[in-house]
Amino acid sequence: MSDPADFAPERVRAAQNGDERALNALLNALEPILRGYFIKRIGHGPDVDDLVQNALLRVHKGLEDLRKPGSFKSFAMKGALYELQDYYRGRYDMKENLFDPEKPLQRTTEANDSLPGVDVERALEALSPKARRIIELREYGYRYREIAQMIDTTEAAIKMQVKRAFDKMRDALSSLLAFILVAG
């Protein structure tokens, strides 16, 4: 359990004024609180360490903007909440599959699988080049805001393009699947 003196306004002000020992004391006292917060919400796992680290970094970067030193703990927990929301939105998901080159690759389906496959490439071809690029950027993990900046448009326009692209792809995949089922 943390001591109320750990987050005393005087210590927070000292940390804001550049006192490294005060800053380290604040962050060290905050770490177990954040760890417990994340474990309670997502359980034990490697993501907890990342969430704690990112929340501490968020607190460290935003400390100078804190106007009321007496509300440090609530300020820190708000940062933890934002990190948790990012986690739930998928920000912490792996963007690429890592593998050991010494081990054989795991197959998701057998090579002689008797079920017919659905060609996603064909469904992607139904999209305009701009829509296809947006979907690819989204798959790479870029956020709507970042994609909008890259393509020089608004975030709302990107969201609408994604929705329309998914609708087109769903229709194309449905048609292909219906064709496969009727032909089979």
GROMACS .gro file of N, CA, C and O in nm, residues 34 37-38 42 45-59 61 76 78-98 138-143:
model
  192
   34LEU      N    1   0.003   0.104  -1.048
   34LEU     CA    2  -0.032   0.082  -1.189
   34LEU      C    3  -0.034  -0.067  -1.222
   34LEU      O    4  -0.124  -0.114  -1.291
   37TYR      N    5  -0.346  -0.218  -1.097
   37TYR     CA    6  -0.458  -0.169  -1.177
   37TYR      C    7  -0.471  -0.250  -1.306
   37TYR      O    8  -0.579  -0.297  -1.341
   38PHE      N    9  -0.358  -0.270  -1.375
   38PHE     CA   10  -0.363  -0.342  -1.502
   38PHE      C   11  -0.388  -0.492  -1.482
   38PHE      O   12  -0.461  -0.553  -1.559
   42ILE      N   13  -0.672  -0.692  -1.685
   42ILE     CA   14  -0.640  -0.783  -1.796
   42ILE      C   15  -0.571  -0.911  -1.752
   42ILE      O   16  -0.539  -0.995  -1.835
   45GLY      N   17   0.031  -1.116  -1.737
   45GLY     CA   18   0.080  -1.143  -1.871
   45GLY      C   19   0.185  -1.041  -1.910
   45GLY      O   20   0.206  -0.941  -1.841
   46PRO      N   21   0.249  -1.065  -2.022
   46PRO     CA   22   0.357  -0.975  -2.065
   46PRO      C   23   0.307  -0.835  -2.102
   46PRO      O   24   0.382  -0.739  -2.093
   47ASP      N   25   0.180  -0.823  -2.138
   47ASP     CA   26   0.128  -0.691  -2.173
   47ASP      C   27   0.122  -0.598  -2.053
   47ASP      O   28   0.126  -0.477  -2.069
   48VAL      N   29   0.112  -0.652  -1.933
   48VAL     CA   30   0.106  -0.569  -1.813
   48VAL      C   31   0.232  -0.485  -1.801
   48VAL      O   32   0.227  -0.366  -1.771
   49ASP      N   33   0.348  -0.547  -1.826
   49ASP     CA   34   0.474  -0.473  -1.818
   49ASP      C   35   0.475  -0.357  -1.917
   49ASP      O   36   0.519  -0.247  -1.884
   50ASP      N   37   0.429  -0.382  -2.038
   50ASP     CA   38   0.423  -0.276  -2.139
   50ASP      C   39   0.328  -0.164  -2.097
   50ASP      O   40   0.360  -0.046  -2.113
   51LEU      N   41   0.213  -0.202  -2.045
   51LEU     CA   42   0.116  -0.102  -2.002
   51LEU      C   43   0.170  -0.017  -1.888
   51LEU      O   44   0.154   0.106  -1.888
   52VAL      N   45   0.234  -0.080  -1.791
   52VAL     CA   46   0.292  -0.006  -1.679
   52VAL      C   47   0.399   0.091  -1.730
   52VAL      O   48   0.401   0.209  -1.695
   53GLN      N   49   0.487   0.040  -1.815
   53GLN     CA   50   0.595   0.123  -1.869
   53GLN      C   51   0.539   0.242  -1.946
   53GLN      O   52   0.584   0.355  -1.929
   54ASN      N   53   0.440   0.218  -2.030
   54ASN     CA   54   0.383   0.326  -2.110
   54ASN      C   55   0.307   0.426  -2.023
   54ASN      O   56   0.309   0.546  -2.050
   55ALA      N   57   0.239   0.378  -1.920
   55ALA     CA   58   0.168   0.469  -1.830
   55ALA      C   59   0.268   0.555  -1.753
   55ALA      O   60   0.247   0.676  -1.737
   56LEU      N   61   0.378   0.496  -1.706
   56LEU     CA   62   0.480   0.574  -1.637
   56LEU      C   63   0.542   0.678  -1.730
   56LEU      O   64   0.566   0.792  -1.690
   57LEU      N   65   0.564   0.639  -1.853
   57LEU     CA   66   0.618   0.733  -1.951
   57LEU      C   67   0.520   0.846  -1.978
   57LEU      O   68   0.559   0.963  -1.987
   58ARG      N   69   0.393   0.813  -1.987
   58ARG     CA   70   0.290   0.914  -2.008
   58ARG      C   71   0.286   1.013  -1.892
   58ARG      O   72   0.277   1.134  -1.911
   59VAL      N   73   0.296   0.961  -1.770
   59VAL     CA   74   0.297   1.047  -1.651
   59VAL      C   75   0.421   1.136  -1.652
   59VAL      O   76   0.414   1.256  -1.627
   61LYS      N   77   0.607   1.236  -1.906
   61LYS     CA   78   0.599   1.338  -2.011
   61LYS      C   79   0.496   1.447  -1.980
   61LYS      O   80   0.514   1.562  -2.018
   76ALA      N   81  -0.221   1.044  -1.270
   76ALA     CA   82  -0.153   0.922  -1.314
   76ALA      C   83  -0.252   0.813  -1.353
   76ALA      O   84  -0.233   0.743  -1.453
   78LYS      N   85  -0.551   0.853  -1.465
   78LYS     CA   86  -0.614   0.891  -1.591
   78LYS      C   87  -0.525   0.847  -1.708
   78LYS      O   88  -0.573   0.795  -1.809
   79GLY      N   89  -0.394   0.865  -1.690
   79GLY     CA   90  -0.299   0.816  -1.791
   79GLY      C   91  -0.306   0.665  -1.806
   79GLY      O   92  -0.299   0.611  -1.917
   80ALA      N   93  -0.321   0.595  -1.694
   80ALA     CA   94  -0.334   0.449  -1.698
   80ALA      C   95  -0.461   0.408  -1.771
   80ALA      O   96  -0.462   0.312  -1.849
   81LEU      N   97  -0.568   0.483  -1.748
   81LEU     CA   98  -0.694   0.455  -1.818
   81LEU      C   99  -0.677   0.471  -1.969
   81LEU      O  100  -0.724   0.388  -2.046
   82TYR      N  101  -0.607   0.575  -2.011
   82TYR     CA  102  -0.584   0.595  -2.155
   82TYR      C  103  -0.502   0.480  -2.214
   82TYR      O  104  -0.527   0.434  -2.325
   83GLU      N  105  -0.402   0.434  -2.139
   83GLU     CA  106  -0.322   0.321  -2.187
   83GLU      C  107  -0.408   0.196  -2.199
   83GLU      O  108  -0.396   0.120  -2.294
   84LEU      N  109  -0.496   0.175  -2.102
   84LEU     CA  110  -0.585   0.059  -2.106
   84LEU      C  111  -0.680   0.067  -2.225
   84LEU      O  112  -0.705  -0.032  -2.294
   85GLN      N  113  -0.731   0.186  -2.253
   85GLN     CA  114  -0.818   0.203  -2.370
   85GLN      C  115  -0.742   0.173  -2.498
   85GLN      O  116  -0.795   0.108  -2.589
   86ASP      N  117  -0.618   0.220  -2.507
   86ASP     CA  118  -0.536   0.189  -2.625
   86ASP      C  119  -0.515   0.038  -2.637
   86ASP      O  120  -0.517  -0.018  -2.747
   87TYR      N  121  -0.496  -0.028  -2.525
   87TYR     CA  122  -0.478  -0.173  -2.525
   87TYR      C  123  -0.603  -0.241  -2.580
   87TYR      O  124  -0.595  -0.331  -2.665
   88TYR      N  125  -0.720  -0.200  -2.531
   88TYR     CA  126  -0.846  -0.260  -2.578
   88TYR      C  127  -0.872  -0.230  -2.725
   88TYR      O  128  -0.938  -0.308  -2.793
   89ARG      N  129  -0.822  -0.119  -2.773
   89ARG     CA  130  -0.840  -0.085  -2.915
   89ARG      C  131  -0.743  -0.159  -3.005
   89ARG      O  132  -0.751  -0.148  -3.126
   90GLY      N  133  -0.651  -0.232  -2.946
   90GLY     CA  134  -0.561  -0.315  -3.027
   90GLY      C  135  -0.425  -0.253  -3.051
   90GLY      O  136  -0.347  -0.306  -3.129
   91ARG      N  137  -0.394  -0.145  -2.987
   91ARG     CA  138  -0.264  -0.081  -3.009
   91ARG      C  139  -0.148  -0.171  -2.970
   91ARG      O  140  -0.040  -0.163  -3.025
   92TYR      N  141  -0.171  -0.261  -2.874
   92TYR     CA  142  -0.063  -0.344  -2.824
   92TYR      C  143  -0.053  -0.477  -2.897
   92TYR      O  144   0.032  -0.558  -2.864
   93ASP      N  145  -0.139  -0.503  -2.995
   93ASP     CA  146  -0.131  -0.629  -3.068
   93ASP      C  147  -0.005  -0.632  -3.153
   93ASP      O  148   0.043  -0.529  -3.201
   94MET      N  149   0.044  -0.751  -3.172
   94MET     CA  150   0.159  -0.767  -3.260
   94MET      C  151   0.118  -0.732  -3.402
   94MET      O  152   0.012  -0.771  -3.447
   95LYS      N  153   0.202  -0.658  -3.471
   95LYS     CA  154   0.172  -0.620  -3.609
   95LYS      C  155   0.234  -0.718  -3.709
   95LYS      O  156   0.202  -0.717  -3.824
   96GLU      N  157   0.324  -0.801  -3.660
   96GLU     CA  158   0.383  -0.901  -3.747
   96GLU      C  159   0.404  -1.028  -3.667
   96GLU      O  160   0.422  -1.024  -3.547
   97ASN      N  161   0.402  -1.139  -3.736
   97ASN     CA  162   0.426  -1.266  -3.669
   97ASN      C  163   0.576  -1.291  -3.661
   97ASN      O  164   0.646  -1.284  -3.762
   98LEU      N  165   0.624  -1.317  -3.543
   98LEU     CA  166   0.764  -1.349  -3.526
   98LEU      C  167   0.779  -1.500  -3.523
   98LEU      O  168   0.693  -1.571  -3.471
  138ARG      N  169  -0.430   0.039  -4.286
  138ARG     CA  170  -0.504   0.004  -4.165
  138ARG      C  171  -0.455  -0.131  -4.111
  138ARG      O  172  -0.437  -0.149  -3.991
  139GLU      N  173  -0.430  -0.225  -4.203
  139GLU     CA  174  -0.381  -0.358  -4.163
  139GLU      C  175  -0.240  -0.349  -4.104
  139GLU      O  176  -0.205  -0.426  -4.015
  140TYR      N  177  -0.161  -0.253  -4.152
  140TYR     CA  178  -0.026  -0.233  -4.098
  140TYR      C  179  -0.030  -0.169  -3.960
  140TYR      O  180   0.073  -0.155  -3.896
  141GLY      N  181  -0.147  -0.127  -3.915
  141GLY     CA  182  -0.159  -0.073  -3.780
  141GLY      C  183  -0.168   0.077  -3.770
  141GLY      O  184  -0.168   0.132  -3.660
  142TYR      N  185  -0.172   0.146  -3.883
  142TYR     CA  186  -0.184   0.291  -3.878
  142TYR      C  187  -0.323   0.330  -3.830
  142TYR      O  188  -0.422   0.263  -3.859
  143ARG      N  189  -0.330   0.438  -3.758
  143ARG     CA  190  -0.458   0.489  -3.710
  143ARG      C  191  -0.523   0.574  -3.818
  143ARG      O  192  -0.456   0.621  -3.911
   0.00000   0.00000   0.00000
